[in-house]
XYZ file of N, CA and C in Angstrom:
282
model
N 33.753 -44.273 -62.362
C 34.765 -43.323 -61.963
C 34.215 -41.895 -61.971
N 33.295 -41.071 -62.904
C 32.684 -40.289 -62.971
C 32.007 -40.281 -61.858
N 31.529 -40.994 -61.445
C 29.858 -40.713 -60.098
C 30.939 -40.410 -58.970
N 31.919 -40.961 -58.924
C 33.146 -40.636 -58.032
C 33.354 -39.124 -57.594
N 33.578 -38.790 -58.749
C 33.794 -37.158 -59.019
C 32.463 -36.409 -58.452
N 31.879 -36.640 -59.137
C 30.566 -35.803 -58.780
C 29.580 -35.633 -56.982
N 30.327 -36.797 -56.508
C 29.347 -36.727 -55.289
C 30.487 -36.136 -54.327
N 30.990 -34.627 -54.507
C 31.768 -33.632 -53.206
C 30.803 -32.864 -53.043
N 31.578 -32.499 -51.749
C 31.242 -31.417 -50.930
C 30.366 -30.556 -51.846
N 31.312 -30.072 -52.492
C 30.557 -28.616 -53.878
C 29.672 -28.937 -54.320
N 28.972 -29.915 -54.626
C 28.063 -30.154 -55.938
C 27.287 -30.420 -54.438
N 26.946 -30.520 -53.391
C 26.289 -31.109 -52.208
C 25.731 -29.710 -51.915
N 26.857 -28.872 -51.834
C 26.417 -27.460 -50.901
C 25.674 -26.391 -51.859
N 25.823 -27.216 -53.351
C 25.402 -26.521 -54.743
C 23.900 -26.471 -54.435
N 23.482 -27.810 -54.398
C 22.175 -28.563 -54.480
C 21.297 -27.612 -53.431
N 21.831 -27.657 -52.314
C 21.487 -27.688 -50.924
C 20.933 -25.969 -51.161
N 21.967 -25.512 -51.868
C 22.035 -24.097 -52.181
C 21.023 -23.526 -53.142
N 20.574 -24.615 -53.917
C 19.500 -24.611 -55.281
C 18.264 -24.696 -54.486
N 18.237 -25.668 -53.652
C 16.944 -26.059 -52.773
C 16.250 -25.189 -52.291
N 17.224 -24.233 -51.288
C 17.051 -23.224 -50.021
C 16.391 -22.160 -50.865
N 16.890 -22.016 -52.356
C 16.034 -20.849 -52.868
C 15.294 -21.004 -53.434
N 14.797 -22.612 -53.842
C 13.360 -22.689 -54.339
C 12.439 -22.540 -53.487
N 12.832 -23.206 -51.968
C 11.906 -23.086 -51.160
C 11.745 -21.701 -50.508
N 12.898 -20.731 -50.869
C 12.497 -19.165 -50.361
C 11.613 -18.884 -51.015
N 11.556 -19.010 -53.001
C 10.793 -18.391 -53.443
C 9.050 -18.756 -53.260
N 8.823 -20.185 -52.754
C 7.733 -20.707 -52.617
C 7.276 -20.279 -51.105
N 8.017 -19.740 -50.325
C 8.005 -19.108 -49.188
C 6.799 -17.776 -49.332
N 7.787 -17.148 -50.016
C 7.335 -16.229 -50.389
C 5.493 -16.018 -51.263
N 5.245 -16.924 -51.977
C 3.876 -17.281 -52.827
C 3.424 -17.875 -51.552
N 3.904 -18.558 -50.823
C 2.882 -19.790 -50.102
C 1.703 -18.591 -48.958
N 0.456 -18.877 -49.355
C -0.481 -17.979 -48.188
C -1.090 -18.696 -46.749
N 0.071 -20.028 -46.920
C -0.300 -21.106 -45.609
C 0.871 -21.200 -44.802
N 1.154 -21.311 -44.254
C 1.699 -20.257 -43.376
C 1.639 -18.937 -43.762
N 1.141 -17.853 -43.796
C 1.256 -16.294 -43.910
C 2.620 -15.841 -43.587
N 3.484 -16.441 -44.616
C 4.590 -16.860 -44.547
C 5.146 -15.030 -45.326
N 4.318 -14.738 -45.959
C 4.879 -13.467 -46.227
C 4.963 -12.021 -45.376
N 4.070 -12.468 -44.144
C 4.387 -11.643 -43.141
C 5.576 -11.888 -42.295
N 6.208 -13.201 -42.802
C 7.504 -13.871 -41.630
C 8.408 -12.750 -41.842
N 9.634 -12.653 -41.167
C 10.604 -11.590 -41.152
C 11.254 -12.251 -42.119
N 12.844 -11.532 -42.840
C 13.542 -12.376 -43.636
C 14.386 -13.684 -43.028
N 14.877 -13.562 -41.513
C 15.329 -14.040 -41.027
C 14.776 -15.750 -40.683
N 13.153 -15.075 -40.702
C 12.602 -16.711 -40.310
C 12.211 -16.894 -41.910
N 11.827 -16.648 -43.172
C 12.029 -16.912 -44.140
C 12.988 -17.552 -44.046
N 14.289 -17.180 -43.793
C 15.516 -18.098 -44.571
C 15.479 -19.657 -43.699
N 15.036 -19.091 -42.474
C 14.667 -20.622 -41.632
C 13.852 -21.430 -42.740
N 13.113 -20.848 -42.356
C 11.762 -22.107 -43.207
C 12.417 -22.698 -44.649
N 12.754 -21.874 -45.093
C 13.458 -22.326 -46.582
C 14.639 -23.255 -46.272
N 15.439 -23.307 -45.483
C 16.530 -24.222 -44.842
C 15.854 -25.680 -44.337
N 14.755 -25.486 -43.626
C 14.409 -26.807 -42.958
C 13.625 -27.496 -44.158
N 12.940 -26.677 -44.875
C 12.102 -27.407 -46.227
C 12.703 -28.021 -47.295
N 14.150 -27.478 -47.332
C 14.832 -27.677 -48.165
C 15.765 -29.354 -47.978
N 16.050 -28.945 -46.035
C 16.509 -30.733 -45.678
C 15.370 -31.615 -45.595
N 14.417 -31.052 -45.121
C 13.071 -31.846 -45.539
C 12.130 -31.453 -45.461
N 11.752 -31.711 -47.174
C 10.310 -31.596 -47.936
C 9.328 -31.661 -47.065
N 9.306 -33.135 -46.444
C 7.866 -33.736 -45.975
C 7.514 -32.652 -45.087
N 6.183 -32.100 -44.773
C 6.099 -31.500 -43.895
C 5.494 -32.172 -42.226
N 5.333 -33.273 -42.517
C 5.456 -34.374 -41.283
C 5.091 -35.584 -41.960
N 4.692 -36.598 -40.686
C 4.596 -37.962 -41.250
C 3.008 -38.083 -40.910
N 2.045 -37.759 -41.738
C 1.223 -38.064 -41.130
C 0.535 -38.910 -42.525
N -0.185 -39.339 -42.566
C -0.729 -40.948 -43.675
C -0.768 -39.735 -44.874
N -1.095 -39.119 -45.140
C -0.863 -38.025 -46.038
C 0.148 -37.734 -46.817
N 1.203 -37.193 -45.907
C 2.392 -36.309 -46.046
C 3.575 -37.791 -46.165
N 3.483 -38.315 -45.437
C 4.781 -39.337 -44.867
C 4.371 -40.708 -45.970
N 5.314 -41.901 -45.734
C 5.617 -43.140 -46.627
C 4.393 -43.882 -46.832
N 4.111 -44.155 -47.732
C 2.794 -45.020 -47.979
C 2.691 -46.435 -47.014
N 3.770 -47.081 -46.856
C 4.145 -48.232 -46.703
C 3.589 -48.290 -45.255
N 4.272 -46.906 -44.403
C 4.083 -47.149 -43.056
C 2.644 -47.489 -42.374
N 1.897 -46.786 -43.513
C 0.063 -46.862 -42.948
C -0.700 -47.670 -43.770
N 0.101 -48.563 -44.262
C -0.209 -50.064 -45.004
C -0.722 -49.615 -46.801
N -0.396 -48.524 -47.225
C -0.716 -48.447 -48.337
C 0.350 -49.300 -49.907
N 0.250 -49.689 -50.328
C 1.166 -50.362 -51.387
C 1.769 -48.571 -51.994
N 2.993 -48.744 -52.475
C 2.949 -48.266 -53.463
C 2.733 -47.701 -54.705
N 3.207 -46.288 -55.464
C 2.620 -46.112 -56.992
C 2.989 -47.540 -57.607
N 4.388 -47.786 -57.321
C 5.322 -49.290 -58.058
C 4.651 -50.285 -57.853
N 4.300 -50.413 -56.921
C 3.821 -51.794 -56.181
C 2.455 -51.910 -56.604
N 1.733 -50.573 -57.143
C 0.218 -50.601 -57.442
C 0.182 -51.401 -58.929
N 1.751 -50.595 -59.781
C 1.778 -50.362 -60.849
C 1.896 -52.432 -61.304
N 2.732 -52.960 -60.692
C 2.919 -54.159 -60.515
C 2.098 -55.269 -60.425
N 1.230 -55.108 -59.670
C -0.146 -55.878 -59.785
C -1.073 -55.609 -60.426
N -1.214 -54.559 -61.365
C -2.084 -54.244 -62.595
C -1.350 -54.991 -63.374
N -0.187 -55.070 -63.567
C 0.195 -55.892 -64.859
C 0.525 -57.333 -64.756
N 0.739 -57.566 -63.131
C 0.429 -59.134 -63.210
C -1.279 -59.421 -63.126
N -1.757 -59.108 -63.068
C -3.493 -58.960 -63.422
C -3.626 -58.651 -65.223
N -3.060 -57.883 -65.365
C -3.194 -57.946 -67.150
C -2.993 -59.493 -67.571
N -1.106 -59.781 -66.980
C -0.941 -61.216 -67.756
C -1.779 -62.537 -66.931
N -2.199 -62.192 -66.436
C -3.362 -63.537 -66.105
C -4.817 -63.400 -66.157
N -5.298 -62.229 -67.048
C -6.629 -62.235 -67.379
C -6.231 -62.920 -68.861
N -4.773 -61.544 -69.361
C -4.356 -62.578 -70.805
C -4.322 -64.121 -71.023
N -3.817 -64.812 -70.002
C -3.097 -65.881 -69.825
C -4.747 -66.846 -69.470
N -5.569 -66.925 -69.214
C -6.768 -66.956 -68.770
C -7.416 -67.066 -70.295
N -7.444 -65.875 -70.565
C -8.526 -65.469 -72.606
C -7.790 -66.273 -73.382
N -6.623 -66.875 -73.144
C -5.665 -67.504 -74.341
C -6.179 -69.279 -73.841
N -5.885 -69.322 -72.612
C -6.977 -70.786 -72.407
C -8.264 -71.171 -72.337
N -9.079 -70.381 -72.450
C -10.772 -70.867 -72.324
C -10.939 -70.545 -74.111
């Protein structure tokens, strides 16, 4: 009933609102784009679109692991430990 409450408008336009000025202030530090020569106007752009999205494209880099066949951190994390229990499982039978 709580999570109910919490997911309006306000707490949405809050976030959205928290975002836009982290990414102004990183606007501002960032020397890639020479983003501190931008006007304020395209500042507040850039901070708006970074803010709906981070990624700065999809490229094997920037974008989903999955799409350019990479496993996952989870998925990495997952087969180290089914590899733990069958080297274990392995030392406990020989």
């Amino acid at each position: 009933m709580e999570n109910e409450r919490k997911r309006t408008r306000a707490l949405r336009r809050h976030h959205l609102a928290r975002l836009k000025a982290r990414w102004l202030r990183r606007a501002c530090q960032n020397p890639f784009p020479p983003s501190w020569r931008l006007a304020d106007a395209e500042r507040q752009r850039y901070a708006a679109v970074r803010a709906r999205t981070p990624a700065p494209c999809s490229c094997w880099m920037c974008g989903n692991p999955r799409r350019w066949g990479e496993r996952t951190v989870a998925e990495r994390r997952d087969a180290m430990a089914a590899d733990d229990a069958e080297h274990a499982l392995r030392q406990s039978l020989s």
